[in-house]
């Protein structure tokens, strides 16, 4: 079985920790879909793990997923499940949120509007297998990395990395046709990170010429809400990268601008690693 995640420790070790829960692209044999592989890949945060590949050498630990979000979404609560996707009743209470209502729950219903991700209703045992083999190990690794970093440094600057479509659609919170900034930086309106941590990210990106929106249209997902605890010294910020900065969104191929963006993200990493904490 392919390992559910990869973690590369920062060298030197610092208080900065990155994770990319949606960049996985290993589609296992038990995943069935009528969508084409390129359609499925449009649901990935494609190559975000590679954009961040330089971070460990600069001192940021990097945790990345192996499995795609169409298989299981690591940035959802484990009970955020659409009962319409199940072949039989779930034996415990479920708590489907507005994410599930838009087809974006723990088990994704749609890749994009009208394109089904799952080919068939899923037995409870199959969903539980995905949770046990992929979801729980990833979150255990993230929690362990947070706790170890906090013990070593007394503080954690955690950045949860994603990519977003350049234009919103019917499944996104800003709606069809919405134009996005280059980056959306989210801290649950200050609940998941101290203002200075968020500002370090926003200001650095803007200094590189990028447009940055803060907490709009994304406030921060399950991971930053779960991890962020500024009073304890754990600061968690979500960053969405506009795919047009590095990706052909139709073919899911890197563009010539990929290297420039990666270099600018390395510069951001260097800023965060060097910032007073």
Coordinates of C-alpha atoms in Angstrom, one line a residue:
X1 CA 0.0 0.0 0.0
X2 CA 1.3 3.5 -0.8
X3 CA 2.1 5.4 2.3
X4 CA -0.6 8.0 3.1
X5 CA 1.8 10.9 3.5
X6 CA 5.4 12.0 3.2
X7 CA 7.1 14.2 5.7
X8 CA 10.4 16.0 5.2
X9 CA 11.9 17.6 8.2
X10 CA 13.3 21.1 8.0
X11 CA 17.0 21.4 7.9
X12 CA 17.8 23.4 10.0
X13 CA 14.9 22.6 12.3
X14 CA 12.7 25.7 12.9
X15 CA 9.2 26.6 14.2
X16 CA 7.8 26.7 10.6
X17 CA 5.6 23.7 9.5
X18 CA 3.9 23.4 6.1
X19 CA 1.3 20.9 5.1
X20 CA -0.4 20.2 1.7
X21 CA -3.4 17.9 2.2
X22 CA -4.8 18.0 -1.4
X23 CA -1.8 17.6 -3.6
X24 CA -1.8 13.8 -3.6
X25 CA -2.1 12.1 -7.0
X26 CA -2.0 8.4 -6.3
X27 CA -5.3 6.9 -7.4
X28 CA -5.6 3.4 -5.8
X29 CA -7.2 0.4 -7.5
X30 CA -10.2 0.5 -5.2
X31 CA -11.2 4.0 -6.5
X32 CA -13.8 3.9 -9.3
X33 CA -14.9 6.9 -11.2
X34 CA -16.5 7.6 -14.6
X35 CA -14.6 10.9 -14.8
X36 CA -11.4 10.9 -16.8
X37 CA -8.1 11.1 -15.1
X38 CA -7.6 14.7 -16.2
X39 CA -11.1 15.6 -14.9
X40 CA -10.2 14.1 -11.6
X41 CA -6.9 15.9 -11.5
X42 CA -8.7 19.2 -11.8
X43 CA -9.9 18.5 -8.3
X44 CA -6.4 18.2 -7.0
X45 CA -4.2 21.0 -5.6
X46 CA -2.0 19.9 -8.4
X47 CA 1.8 20.2 -7.8
X48 CA 1.5 22.3 -4.7
X49 CA 3.8 19.8 -3.1
X50 CA 6.4 20.5 -5.8
X51 CA 6.0 24.2 -5.4
X52 CA 6.9 23.8 -1.8
X53 CA 9.7 21.2 -2.3
X54 CA 12.4 23.8 -1.5
X55 CA 11.0 24.5 1.9
X56 CA 12.7 21.8 4.0
X57 CA 16.2 23.0 2.9
X58 CA 15.2 26.4 4.2
X59 CA 14.1 25.1 7.6
X60 CA 10.4 24.4 7.2
X61 CA 9.1 20.9 7.8
X62 CA 6.8 19.8 4.9
X63 CA 4.0 17.2 5.2
X64 CA 2.2 16.2 2.0
X65 CA -0.6 13.8 1.2
X66 CA -0.2 10.9 -1.3
X67 CA -3.9 10.3 -2.0
X68 CA -6.1 12.7 -3.9
X69 CA -9.0 14.6 -2.4
X70 CA -11.5 12.8 -4.7
X71 CA -10.6 9.6 -2.7
X72 CA -10.9 11.3 0.7
X73 CA -10.7 14.9 1.7
X74 CA -8.2 15.4 4.5
X75 CA -9.5 19.0 5.1
X76 CA -12.9 17.9 6.3
X77 CA -14.3 16.6 9.5
X78 CA -14.5 12.8 9.6
X79 CA -18.3 12.9 10.0
X80 CA -18.9 15.4 7.1
X81 CA -20.3 12.7 4.9
X82 CA -23.0 12.8 2.2
X83 CA -25.5 10.0 2.9
X84 CA -26.5 10.0 -0.8
X85 CA -23.0 8.6 -1.6
X86 CA -23.4 5.6 0.7
X87 CA -24.7 2.1 -0.3
X88 CA -26.1 1.6 3.2
X89 CA -26.9 3.6 6.3
X90 CA -24.0 4.9 8.4
X91 CA -24.1 3.3 11.8
X92 CA -23.3 6.4 13.8
X93 CA -24.6 10.0 13.7
X94 CA -23.2 12.1 10.8
X95 CA -22.8 15.9 10.7
X96 CA -22.9 16.9 7.0
X97 CA -22.0 20.6 6.6
X98 CA -22.4 23.1 3.8
X99 CA -19.3 21.5 2.2
X100 CA -21.3 18.3 1.7
X101 CA -24.2 20.3 0.4
X102 CA -22.0 21.6 -2.3
X103 CA -20.6 18.2 -3.1
X104 CA -17.3 18.7 -1.3
X105 CA -17.6 16.6 1.9
X106 CA -15.2 14.0 3.3
X107 CA -16.1 11.9 0.2
X108 CA -16.3 14.2 -2.7
X109 CA -19.4 14.0 -4.8
X110 CA -18.4 16.3 -7.7
X111 CA -15.1 17.1 -9.2
X112 CA -16.6 20.2 -10.8
X113 CA -20.4 20.9 -11.2
X114 CA -22.0 18.0 -13.1
X115 CA -18.9 15.7 -13.0
X116 CA -19.4 12.9 -10.5
X117 CA -16.3 11.8 -8.7
X118 CA -17.5 8.4 -7.4
X119 CA -18.7 5.8 -9.9
X120 CA -21.0 4.0 -7.4
X121 CA -22.5 4.2 -3.9
X122 CA -19.8 3.2 -1.4
X123 CA -20.2 0.6 1.3
X124 CA -19.6 1.8 4.9
X125 CA -16.7 -0.6 5.2
X126 CA -15.0 1.0 2.1
X127 CA -15.4 4.5 3.5
X128 CA -14.1 3.4 6.9
X129 CA -11.1 1.8 5.2
X130 CA -10.2 5.1 3.5
X131 CA -10.6 6.9 6.9
X132 CA -8.4 4.4 8.7
X133 CA -5.7 4.0 6.0
X134 CA -5.4 7.6 4.8
X135 CA -7.3 10.2 6.9
X136 CA -6.3 9.2 10.4
X137 CA -2.5 8.6 9.6
X138 CA -2.2 12.0 8.0
X139 CA -3.9 13.8 10.8
X140 CA -1.8 11.9 13.4
X141 CA 1.4 12.9 11.6
X142 CA 0.3 16.5 11.5
X143 CA -0.6 16.5 15.2
X144 CA 2.7 14.9 16.1
X145 CA 4.6 17.4 14.0
X146 CA 2.8 20.3 15.7
X147 CA 3.4 18.9 19.2
X148 CA 7.1 18.2 18.6
X149 CA 7.7 21.6 17.1
X150 CA 5.9 23.3 20.0
X151 CA 8.1 21.4 22.5
X152 CA 11.3 22.2 20.6
X153 CA 10.6 25.9 19.9
X154 CA 7.8 27.0 22.2
X155 CA 5.8 28.2 19.2
X156 CA 4.5 26.8 15.8
X157 CA 3.9 28.8 12.6
X158 CA 1.8 26.3 10.6
X159 CA 0.8 27.1 7.0
X160 CA -1.8 24.9 5.4
X161 CA -1.3 25.1 1.6
X162 CA -3.9 24.8 -1.2
X163 CA -4.6 25.9 -4.7
X164 CA -7.8 27.4 -6.1
X165 CA -9.4 27.8 -9.5
X166 CA -8.8 31.2 -11.0
X167 CA -12.6 31.7 -11.5
X168 CA -15.3 30.5 -9.0
X169 CA -18.0 28.1 -10.0
X170 CA -21.3 26.9 -8.6
X171 CA -19.5 24.8 -6.0
X172 CA -17.3 27.6 -4.5
X173 CA -18.4 30.1 -1.8
X174 CA -17.9 33.1 -4.1
X175 CA -20.1 31.6 -6.9
X176 CA -19.8 31.1 -10.6
X177 CA -17.7 33.7 -12.5
X178 CA -16.0 35.2 -9.4
X179 CA -12.5 36.4 -10.2
X180 CA -9.9 35.5 -7.5
X181 CA -6.8 37.3 -6.2
X182 CA -3.4 35.7 -6.7
X183 CA -3.6 34.4 -3.1
X184 CA -6.2 34.1 -0.4
X185 CA -4.7 34.0 3.1
X186 CA -7.1 32.9 5.9
X187 CA -6.9 32.8 9.7
X188 CA -10.6 32.3 10.6
X189 CA -10.8 36.1 11.1
X190 CA -7.9 36.0 13.6
X191 CA -9.1 32.9 15.5
X192 CA -6.4 30.5 14.2
X193 CA -3.3 32.8 14.2
X194 CA -2.0 36.0 15.7
X195 CA -2.2 39.0 13.5
X196 CA 1.6 39.3 13.1
X197 CA 1.8 35.8 11.7
X198 CA -0.9 36.4 9.1
X199 CA 0.6 39.8 8.3
X200 CA 4.1 38.2 7.7
X201 CA 2.6 36.1 4.9
X202 CA 0.4 38.7 3.4
X203 CA 3.0 41.5 3.4
X204 CA 5.7 39.2 1.9
X205 CA 3.4 38.1 -0.9
X206 CA 2.4 41.6 -1.7
X207 CA 6.0 42.8 -1.7
X208 CA 6.5 40.2 -4.5
X209 CA 3.9 41.9 -6.6
X210 CA 1.0 39.5 -5.9
X211 CA -2.6 40.5 -5.1
X212 CA -3.7 39.0 -1.8
X213 CA -7.2 38.7 -0.3
X214 CA -7.6 38.0 3.4
X215 CA -10.4 35.7 4.7
X216 CA -12.3 36.2 1.5
X217 CA -13.8 34.1 0.0
X218 CA -12.2 31.5 2.2
X219 CA -12.1 31.8 6.0
X220 CA -10.0 28.7 6.7
X221 CA -11.0 25.0 6.6
X222 CA -11.1 22.2 9.1
X223 CA -7.3 21.8 9.5
X224 CA -6.6 25.4 10.5
X225 CA -9.7 25.5 12.7
X226 CA -8.5 22.4 14.4
X227 CA -4.8 23.2 14.7
X228 CA -4.8 26.9 15.4
X229 CA -4.5 27.8 19.0
X230 CA -2.7 31.2 19.3
X231 CA -3.0 31.3 23.1
X232 CA -1.0 28.0 23.2
X233 CA 1.6 29.4 20.7
X234 CA 0.2 27.4 17.7
X235 CA -0.5 29.7 14.8
X236 CA -2.2 28.2 11.8
X237 CA -2.9 30.0 8.5
X238 CA -4.4 28.7 5.3
X239 CA -3.0 29.9 1.9
X240 CA -4.8 29.4 -1.4
X241 CA -2.7 29.8 -4.5
X242 CA -4.5 30.9 -7.7
X243 CA -3.8 28.2 -10.2
X244 CA -3.4 30.5 -13.1
X245 CA 0.0 31.5 -11.6
X246 CA 1.5 28.2 -12.5
X247 CA -0.9 25.8 -14.1
X248 CA -2.8 25.2 -17.3
X249 CA -6.2 24.5 -15.6
X250 CA -7.6 22.5 -18.4
X251 CA -4.7 20.1 -19.0
X252 CA -3.4 20.2 -15.4
X253 CA 0.1 20.8 -16.8
X254 CA 2.7 23.2 -15.3
X255 CA 3.3 26.4 -17.2
X256 CA 6.5 28.2 -17.7
X257 CA 5.7 30.4 -14.7
X258 CA 6.0 27.5 -12.3
X259 CA 9.7 28.1 -11.5
X260 CA 9.1 31.8 -10.8
X261 CA 6.3 31.0 -8.4
X262 CA 8.3 28.3 -6.6
X263 CA 11.2 30.7 -6.2
X264 CA 8.9 33.4 -4.7
X265 CA 7.4 30.8 -2.3
X266 CA 11.0 29.9 -1.2
X267 CA 11.5 33.6 -0.5
X268 CA 8.3 33.5 1.6
X269 CA 9.6 30.5 3.5
X270 CA 12.9 32.2 4.2
X271 CA 11.0 35.2 5.6
X272 CA 8.9 33.1 7.9
X273 CA 11.8 31.0 9.1
X274 CA 13.8 34.2 9.9
X275 CA 11.0 36.2 11.5
X276 CA 11.2 36.8 15.2
X277 CA 8.8 34.5 17.1

